[in-house]
CSV table of N, CA and C in Angstrom, one decimal:
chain,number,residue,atom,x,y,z
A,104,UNK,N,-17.4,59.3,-52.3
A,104,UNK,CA,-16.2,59.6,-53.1
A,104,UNK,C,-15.7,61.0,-52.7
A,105,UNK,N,-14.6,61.4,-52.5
A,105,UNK,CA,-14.0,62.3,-52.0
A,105,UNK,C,-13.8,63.1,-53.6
A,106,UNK,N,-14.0,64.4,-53.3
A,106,UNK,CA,-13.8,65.3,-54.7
A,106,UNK,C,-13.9,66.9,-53.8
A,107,UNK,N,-12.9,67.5,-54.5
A,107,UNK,CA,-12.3,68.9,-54.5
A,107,UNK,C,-12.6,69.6,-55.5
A,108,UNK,N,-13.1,70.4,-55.7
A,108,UNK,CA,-13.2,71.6,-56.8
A,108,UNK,C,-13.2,73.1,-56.6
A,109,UNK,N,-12.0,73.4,-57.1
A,109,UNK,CA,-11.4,75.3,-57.1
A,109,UNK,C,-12.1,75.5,-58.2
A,110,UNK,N,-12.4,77.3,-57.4
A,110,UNK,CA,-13.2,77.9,-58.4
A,110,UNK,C,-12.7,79.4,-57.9
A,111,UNK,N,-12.8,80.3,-59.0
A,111,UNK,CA,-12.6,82.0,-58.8
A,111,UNK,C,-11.6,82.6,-59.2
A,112,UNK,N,-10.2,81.5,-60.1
A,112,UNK,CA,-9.6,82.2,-61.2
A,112,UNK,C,-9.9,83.3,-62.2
A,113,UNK,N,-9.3,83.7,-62.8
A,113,UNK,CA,-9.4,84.5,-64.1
A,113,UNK,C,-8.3,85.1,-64.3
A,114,UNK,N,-8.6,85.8,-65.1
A,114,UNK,CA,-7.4,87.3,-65.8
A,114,UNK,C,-7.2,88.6,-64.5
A,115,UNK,N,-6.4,88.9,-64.0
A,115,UNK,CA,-6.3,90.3,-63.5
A,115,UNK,C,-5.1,91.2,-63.9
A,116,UNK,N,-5.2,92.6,-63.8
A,116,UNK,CA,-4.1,93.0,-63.9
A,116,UNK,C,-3.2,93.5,-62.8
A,117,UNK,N,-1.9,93.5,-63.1
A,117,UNK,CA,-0.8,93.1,-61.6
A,117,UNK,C,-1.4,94.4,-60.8
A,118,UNK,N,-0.8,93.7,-59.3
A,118,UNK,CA,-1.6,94.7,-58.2
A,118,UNK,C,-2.8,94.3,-57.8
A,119,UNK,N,-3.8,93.6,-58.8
A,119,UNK,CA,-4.6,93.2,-58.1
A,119,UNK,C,-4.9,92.2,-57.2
A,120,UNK,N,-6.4,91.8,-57.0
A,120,UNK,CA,-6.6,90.6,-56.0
A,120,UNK,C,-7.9,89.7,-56.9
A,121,UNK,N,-7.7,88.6,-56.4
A,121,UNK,CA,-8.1,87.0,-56.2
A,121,UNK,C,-8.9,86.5,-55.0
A,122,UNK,N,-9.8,86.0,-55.3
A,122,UNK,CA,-10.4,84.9,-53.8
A,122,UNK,C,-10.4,84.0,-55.1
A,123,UNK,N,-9.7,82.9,-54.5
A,123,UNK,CA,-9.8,81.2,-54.4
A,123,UNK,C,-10.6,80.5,-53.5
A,124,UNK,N,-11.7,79.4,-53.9
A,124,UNK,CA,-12.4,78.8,-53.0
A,124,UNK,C,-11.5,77.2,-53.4
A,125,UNK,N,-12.4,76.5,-52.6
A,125,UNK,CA,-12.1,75.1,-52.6
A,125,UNK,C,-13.0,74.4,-51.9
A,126,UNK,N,-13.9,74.1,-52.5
A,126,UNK,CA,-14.9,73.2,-52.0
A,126,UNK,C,-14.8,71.8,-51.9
A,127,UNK,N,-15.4,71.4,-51.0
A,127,UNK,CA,-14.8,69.8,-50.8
A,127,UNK,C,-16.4,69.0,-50.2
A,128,UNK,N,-16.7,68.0,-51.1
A,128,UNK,CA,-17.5,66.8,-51.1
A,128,UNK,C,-16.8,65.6,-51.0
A,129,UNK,N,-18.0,64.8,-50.2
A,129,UNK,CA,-17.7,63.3,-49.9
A,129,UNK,C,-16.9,62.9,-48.4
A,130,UNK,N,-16.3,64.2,-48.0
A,130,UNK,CA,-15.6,63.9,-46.4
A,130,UNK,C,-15.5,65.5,-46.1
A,131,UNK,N,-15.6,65.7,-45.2
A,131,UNK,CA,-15.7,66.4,-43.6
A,131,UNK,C,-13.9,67.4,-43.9
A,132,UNK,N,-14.4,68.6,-44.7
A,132,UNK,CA,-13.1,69.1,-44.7
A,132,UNK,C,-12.3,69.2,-43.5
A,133,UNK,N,-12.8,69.7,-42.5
A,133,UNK,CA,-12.9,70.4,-41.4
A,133,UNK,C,-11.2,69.7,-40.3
A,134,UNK,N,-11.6,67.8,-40.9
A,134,UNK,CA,-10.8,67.3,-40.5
A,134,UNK,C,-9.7,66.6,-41.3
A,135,UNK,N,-9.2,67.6,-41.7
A,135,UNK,CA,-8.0,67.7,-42.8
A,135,UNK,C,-7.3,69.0,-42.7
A,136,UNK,N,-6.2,68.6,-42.7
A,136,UNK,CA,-5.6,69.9,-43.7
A,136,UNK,C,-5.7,70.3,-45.1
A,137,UNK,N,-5.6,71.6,-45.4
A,137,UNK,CA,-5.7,72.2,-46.9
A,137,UNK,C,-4.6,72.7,-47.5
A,138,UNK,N,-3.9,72.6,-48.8
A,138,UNK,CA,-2.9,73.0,-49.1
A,138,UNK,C,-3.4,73.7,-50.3
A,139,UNK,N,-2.6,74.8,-51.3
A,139,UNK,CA,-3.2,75.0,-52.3
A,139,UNK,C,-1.2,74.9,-52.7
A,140,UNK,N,-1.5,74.9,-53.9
A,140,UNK,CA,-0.7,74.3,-54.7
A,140,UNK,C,-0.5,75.0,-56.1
A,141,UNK,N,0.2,75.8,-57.0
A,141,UNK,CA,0.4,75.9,-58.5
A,141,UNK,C,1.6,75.7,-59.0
A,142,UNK,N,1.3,75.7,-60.6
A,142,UNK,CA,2.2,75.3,-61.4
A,142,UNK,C,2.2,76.1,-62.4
A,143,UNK,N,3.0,76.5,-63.2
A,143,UNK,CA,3.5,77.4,-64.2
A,143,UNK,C,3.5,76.5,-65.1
A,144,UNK,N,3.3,77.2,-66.4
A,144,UNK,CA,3.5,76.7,-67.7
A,144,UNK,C,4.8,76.1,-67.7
A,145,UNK,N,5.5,74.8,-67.6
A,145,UNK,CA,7.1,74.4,-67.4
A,145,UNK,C,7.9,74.5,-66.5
A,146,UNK,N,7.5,74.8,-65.4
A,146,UNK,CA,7.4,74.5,-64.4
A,146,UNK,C,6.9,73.7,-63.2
A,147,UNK,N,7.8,73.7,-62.2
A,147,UNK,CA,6.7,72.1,-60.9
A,147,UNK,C,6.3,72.6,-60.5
A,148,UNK,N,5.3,72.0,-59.5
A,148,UNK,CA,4.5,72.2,-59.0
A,148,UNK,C,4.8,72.6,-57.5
A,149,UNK,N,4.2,73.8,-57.5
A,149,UNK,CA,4.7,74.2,-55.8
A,149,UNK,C,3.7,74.6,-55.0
A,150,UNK,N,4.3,74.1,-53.0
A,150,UNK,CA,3.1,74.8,-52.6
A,150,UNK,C,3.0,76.1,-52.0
A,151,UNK,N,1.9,76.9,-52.4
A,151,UNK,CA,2.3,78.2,-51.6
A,151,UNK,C,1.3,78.6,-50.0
A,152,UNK,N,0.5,77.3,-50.1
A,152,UNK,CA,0.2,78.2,-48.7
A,152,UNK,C,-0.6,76.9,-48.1
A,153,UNK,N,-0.7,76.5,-46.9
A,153,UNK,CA,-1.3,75.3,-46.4
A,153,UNK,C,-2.1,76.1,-44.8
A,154,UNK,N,-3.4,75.1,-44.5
A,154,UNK,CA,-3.6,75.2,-43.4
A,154,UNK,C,-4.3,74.3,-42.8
A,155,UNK,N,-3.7,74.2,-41.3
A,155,UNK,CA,-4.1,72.8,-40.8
A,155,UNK,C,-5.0,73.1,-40.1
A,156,UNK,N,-5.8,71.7,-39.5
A,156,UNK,CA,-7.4,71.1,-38.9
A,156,UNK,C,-7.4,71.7,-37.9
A,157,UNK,N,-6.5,71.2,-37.0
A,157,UNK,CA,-6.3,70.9,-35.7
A,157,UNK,C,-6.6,72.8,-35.0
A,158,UNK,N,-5.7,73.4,-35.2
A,158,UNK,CA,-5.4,75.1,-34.4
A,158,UNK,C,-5.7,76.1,-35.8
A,159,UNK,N,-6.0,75.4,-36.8
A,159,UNK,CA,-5.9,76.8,-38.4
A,159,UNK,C,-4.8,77.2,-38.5
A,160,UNK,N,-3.8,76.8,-37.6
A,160,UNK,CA,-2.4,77.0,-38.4
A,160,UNK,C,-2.2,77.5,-39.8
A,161,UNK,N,-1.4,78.4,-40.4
A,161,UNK,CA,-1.2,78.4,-41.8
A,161,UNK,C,0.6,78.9,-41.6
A,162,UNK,N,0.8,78.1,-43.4
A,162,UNK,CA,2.3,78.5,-43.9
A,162,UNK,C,2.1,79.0,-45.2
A,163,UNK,N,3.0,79.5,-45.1
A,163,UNK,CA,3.2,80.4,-46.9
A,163,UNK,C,4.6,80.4,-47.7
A,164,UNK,N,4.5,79.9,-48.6
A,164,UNK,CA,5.9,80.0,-49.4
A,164,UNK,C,6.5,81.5,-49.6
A,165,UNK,N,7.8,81.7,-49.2
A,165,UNK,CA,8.2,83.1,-49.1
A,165,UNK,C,7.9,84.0,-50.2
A,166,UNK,N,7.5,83.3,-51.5
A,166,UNK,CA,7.1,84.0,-52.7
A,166,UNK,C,6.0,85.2,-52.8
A,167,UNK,N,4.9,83.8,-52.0
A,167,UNK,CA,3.2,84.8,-51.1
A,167,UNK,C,3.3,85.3,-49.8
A,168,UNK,N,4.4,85.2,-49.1
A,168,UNK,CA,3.8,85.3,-47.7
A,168,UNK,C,3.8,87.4,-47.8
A,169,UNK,N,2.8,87.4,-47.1
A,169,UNK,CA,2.2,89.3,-46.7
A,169,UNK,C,1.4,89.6,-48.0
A,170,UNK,N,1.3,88.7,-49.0
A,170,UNK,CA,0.3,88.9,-49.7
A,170,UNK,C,-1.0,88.1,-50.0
A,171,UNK,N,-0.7,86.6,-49.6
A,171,UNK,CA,-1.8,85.5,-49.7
A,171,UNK,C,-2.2,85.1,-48.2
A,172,UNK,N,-3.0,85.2,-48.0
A,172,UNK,CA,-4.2,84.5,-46.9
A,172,UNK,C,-4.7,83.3,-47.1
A,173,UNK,N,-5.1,82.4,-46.3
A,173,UNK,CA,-5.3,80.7,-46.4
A,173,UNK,C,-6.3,80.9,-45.3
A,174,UNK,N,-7.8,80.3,-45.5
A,174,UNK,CA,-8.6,80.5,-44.4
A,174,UNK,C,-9.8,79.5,-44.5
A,175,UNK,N,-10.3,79.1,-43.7
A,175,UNK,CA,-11.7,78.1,-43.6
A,175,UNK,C,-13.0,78.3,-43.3
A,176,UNK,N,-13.7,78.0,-43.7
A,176,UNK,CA,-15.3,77.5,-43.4
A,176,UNK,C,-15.5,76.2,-43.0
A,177,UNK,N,-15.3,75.6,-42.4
A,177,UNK,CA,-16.1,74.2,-42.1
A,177,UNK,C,-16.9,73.9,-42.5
A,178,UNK,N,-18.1,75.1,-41.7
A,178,UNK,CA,-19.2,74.9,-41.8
A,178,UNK,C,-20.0,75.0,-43.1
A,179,UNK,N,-19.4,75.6,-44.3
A,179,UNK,CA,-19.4,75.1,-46.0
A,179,UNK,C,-18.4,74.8,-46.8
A,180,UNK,N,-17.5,73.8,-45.7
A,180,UNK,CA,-16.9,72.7,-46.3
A,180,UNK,C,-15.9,73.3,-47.3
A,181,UNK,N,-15.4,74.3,-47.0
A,181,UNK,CA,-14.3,75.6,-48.2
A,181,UNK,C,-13.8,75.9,-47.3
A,182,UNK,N,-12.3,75.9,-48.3
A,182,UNK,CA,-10.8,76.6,-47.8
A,182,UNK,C,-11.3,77.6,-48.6
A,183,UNK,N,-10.5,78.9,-49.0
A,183,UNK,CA,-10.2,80.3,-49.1
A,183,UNK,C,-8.7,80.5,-49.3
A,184,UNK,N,-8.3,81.3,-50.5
A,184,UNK,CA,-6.8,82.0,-50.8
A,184,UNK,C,-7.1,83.2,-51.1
A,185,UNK,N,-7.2,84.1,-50.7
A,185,UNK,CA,-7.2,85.2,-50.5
A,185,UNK,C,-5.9,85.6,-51.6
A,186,UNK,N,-5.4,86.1,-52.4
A,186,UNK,CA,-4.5,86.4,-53.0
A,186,UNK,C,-4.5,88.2,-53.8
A,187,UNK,N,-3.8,89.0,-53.1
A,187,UNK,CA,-3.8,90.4,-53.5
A,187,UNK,C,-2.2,91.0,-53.5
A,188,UNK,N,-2.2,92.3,-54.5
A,188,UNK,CA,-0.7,92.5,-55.0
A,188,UNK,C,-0.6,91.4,-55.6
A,189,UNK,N,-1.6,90.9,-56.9
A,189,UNK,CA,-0.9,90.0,-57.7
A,189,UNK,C,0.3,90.8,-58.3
A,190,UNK,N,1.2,89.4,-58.9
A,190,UNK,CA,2.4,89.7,-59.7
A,190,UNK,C,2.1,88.7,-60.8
A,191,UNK,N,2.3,89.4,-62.1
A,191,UNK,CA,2.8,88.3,-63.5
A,191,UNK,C,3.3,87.2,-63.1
A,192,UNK,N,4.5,86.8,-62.3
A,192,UNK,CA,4.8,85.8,-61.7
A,192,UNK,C,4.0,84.6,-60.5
A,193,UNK,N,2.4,85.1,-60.2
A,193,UNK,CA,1.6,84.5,-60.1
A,193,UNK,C,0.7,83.7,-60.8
A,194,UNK,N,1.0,84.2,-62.3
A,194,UNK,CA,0.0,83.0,-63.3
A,194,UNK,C,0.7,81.9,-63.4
A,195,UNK,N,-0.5,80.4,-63.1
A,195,UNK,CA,-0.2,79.4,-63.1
A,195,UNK,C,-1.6,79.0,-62.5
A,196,UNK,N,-1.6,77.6,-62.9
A,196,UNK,CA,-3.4,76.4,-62.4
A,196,UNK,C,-2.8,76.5,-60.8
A,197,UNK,N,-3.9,76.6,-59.7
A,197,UNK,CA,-3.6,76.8,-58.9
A,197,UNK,C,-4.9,75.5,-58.4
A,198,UNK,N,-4.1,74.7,-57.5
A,198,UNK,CA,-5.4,73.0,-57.3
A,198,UNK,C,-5.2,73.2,-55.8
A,199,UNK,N,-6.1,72.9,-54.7
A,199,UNK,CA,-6.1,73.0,-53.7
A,199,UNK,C,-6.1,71.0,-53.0
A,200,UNK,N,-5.6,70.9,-52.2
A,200,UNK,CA,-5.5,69.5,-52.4
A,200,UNK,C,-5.7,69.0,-50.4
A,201,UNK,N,-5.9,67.9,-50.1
A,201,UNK,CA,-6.2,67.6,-48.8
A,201,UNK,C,-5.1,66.6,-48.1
A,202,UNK,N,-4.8,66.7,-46.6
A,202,UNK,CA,-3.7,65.9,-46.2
A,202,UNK,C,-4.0,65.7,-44.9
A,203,UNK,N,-3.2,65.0,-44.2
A,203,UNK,CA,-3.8,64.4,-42.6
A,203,UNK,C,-2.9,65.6,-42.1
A,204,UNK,N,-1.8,66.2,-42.6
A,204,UNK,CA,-1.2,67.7,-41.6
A,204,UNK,C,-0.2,67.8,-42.9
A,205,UNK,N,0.0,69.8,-42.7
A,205,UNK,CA,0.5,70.5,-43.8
A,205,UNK,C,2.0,70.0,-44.1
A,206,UNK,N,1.9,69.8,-46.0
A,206,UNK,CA,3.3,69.2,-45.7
A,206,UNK,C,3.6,69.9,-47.5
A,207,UNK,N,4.9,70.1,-47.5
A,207,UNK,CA,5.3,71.3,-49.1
A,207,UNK,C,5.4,69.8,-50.0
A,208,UNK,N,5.5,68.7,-50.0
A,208,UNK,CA,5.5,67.3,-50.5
A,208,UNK,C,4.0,66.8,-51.1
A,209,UNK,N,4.1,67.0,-52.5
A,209,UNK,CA,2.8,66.7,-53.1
A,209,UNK,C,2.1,65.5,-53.1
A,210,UNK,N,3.1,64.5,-52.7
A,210,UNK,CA,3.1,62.8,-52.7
A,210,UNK,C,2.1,63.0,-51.1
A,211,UNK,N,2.4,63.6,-50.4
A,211,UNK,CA,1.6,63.3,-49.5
A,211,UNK,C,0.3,63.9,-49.1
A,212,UNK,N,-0.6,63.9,-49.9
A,212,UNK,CA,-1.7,64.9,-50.1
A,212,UNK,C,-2.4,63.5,-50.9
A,213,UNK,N,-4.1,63.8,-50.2
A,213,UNK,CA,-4.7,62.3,-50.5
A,213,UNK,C,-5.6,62.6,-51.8
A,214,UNK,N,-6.0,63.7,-51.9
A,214,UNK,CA,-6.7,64.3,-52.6
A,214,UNK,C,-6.8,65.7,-53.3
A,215,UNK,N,-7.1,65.8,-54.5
A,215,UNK,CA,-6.7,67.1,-55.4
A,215,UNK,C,-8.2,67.6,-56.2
A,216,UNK,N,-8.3,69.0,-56.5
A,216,UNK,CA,-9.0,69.4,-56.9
A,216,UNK,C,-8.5,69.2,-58.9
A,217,UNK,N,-9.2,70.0,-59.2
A,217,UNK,CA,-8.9,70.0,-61.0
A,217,UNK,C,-8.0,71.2,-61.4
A,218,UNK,N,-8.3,72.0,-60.6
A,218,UNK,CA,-7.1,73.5,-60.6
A,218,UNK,C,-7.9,74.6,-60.9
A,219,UNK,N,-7.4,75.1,-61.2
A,219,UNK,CA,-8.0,76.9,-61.5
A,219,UNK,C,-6.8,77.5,-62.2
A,220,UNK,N,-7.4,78.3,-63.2
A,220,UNK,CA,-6.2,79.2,-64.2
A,220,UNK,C,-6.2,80.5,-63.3
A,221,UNK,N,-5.3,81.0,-62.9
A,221,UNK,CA,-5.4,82.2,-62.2
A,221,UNK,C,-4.1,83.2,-63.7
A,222,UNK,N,-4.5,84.3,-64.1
A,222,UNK,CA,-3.5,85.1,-65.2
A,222,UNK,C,-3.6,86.0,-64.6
A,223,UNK,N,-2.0,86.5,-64.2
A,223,UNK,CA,-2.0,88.2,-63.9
A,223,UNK,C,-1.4,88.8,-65.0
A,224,UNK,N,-1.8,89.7,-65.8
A,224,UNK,CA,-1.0,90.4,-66.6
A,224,UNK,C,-1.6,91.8,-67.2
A,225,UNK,N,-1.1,92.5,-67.6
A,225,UNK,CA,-1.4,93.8,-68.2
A,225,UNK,C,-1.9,93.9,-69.5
């Protein structure tokens, strides 16, 4: 059975940093893509940073990019989001989720973790 689980949320105050993991059981991350993915209280769900199998390619939604990093382990089966210069505008569950190549389309992603609360505030 395929299962995802993010872990390394919490409370920070803005300016700070975050590591996000994403561990993955039951299939071979290695050969997948990884997206991570949050959502705001009333708000959809969006993605801010993906990285693919094949080269480690990565994309970043213009929101994160020069402040979030997307990076792999294979070999312990974990993605990584690096997230620093938080902003208030960064709290939201953040779920890391798996795809056959990186796509901003949540429909196409086979598999999802449970999320992570990530809170930046003062």
């Amino acid at each position: 059975q395929v299962h995802l689980v993010e872990s390394g949320g919490g409370l920070v105050q803005p300016g700070g940093s975050l590591r996000l993991s994403c561990a993955a059981s039951g299939f071979t991350l290695g050969y997948w893509a990884i997206g991570w993915f949050r959502q705001a209280p009333g708000k959809d769900r969006e993605m801010v940073s993906c990285i693919s199998s094949s080269d480690g390619s990565s994309n970043y939604a213009d929101s994160v990019k020069g402040r979030f990093t997307i990076s792999r382990d294979n070999a312990k089966n974990t993605v990584y989001l690096q997230m620093n210069s938080l902003k208030p505008s960064d709290t939201a569950v953040y779920y890391c989720a798996a795809t056959g190549w990186c796509d901003s389309a949540e429909d196409k992603y086979d598999a999802w973790g449970q999320g992570t609360q990530v809170t930046v505030s003062s």
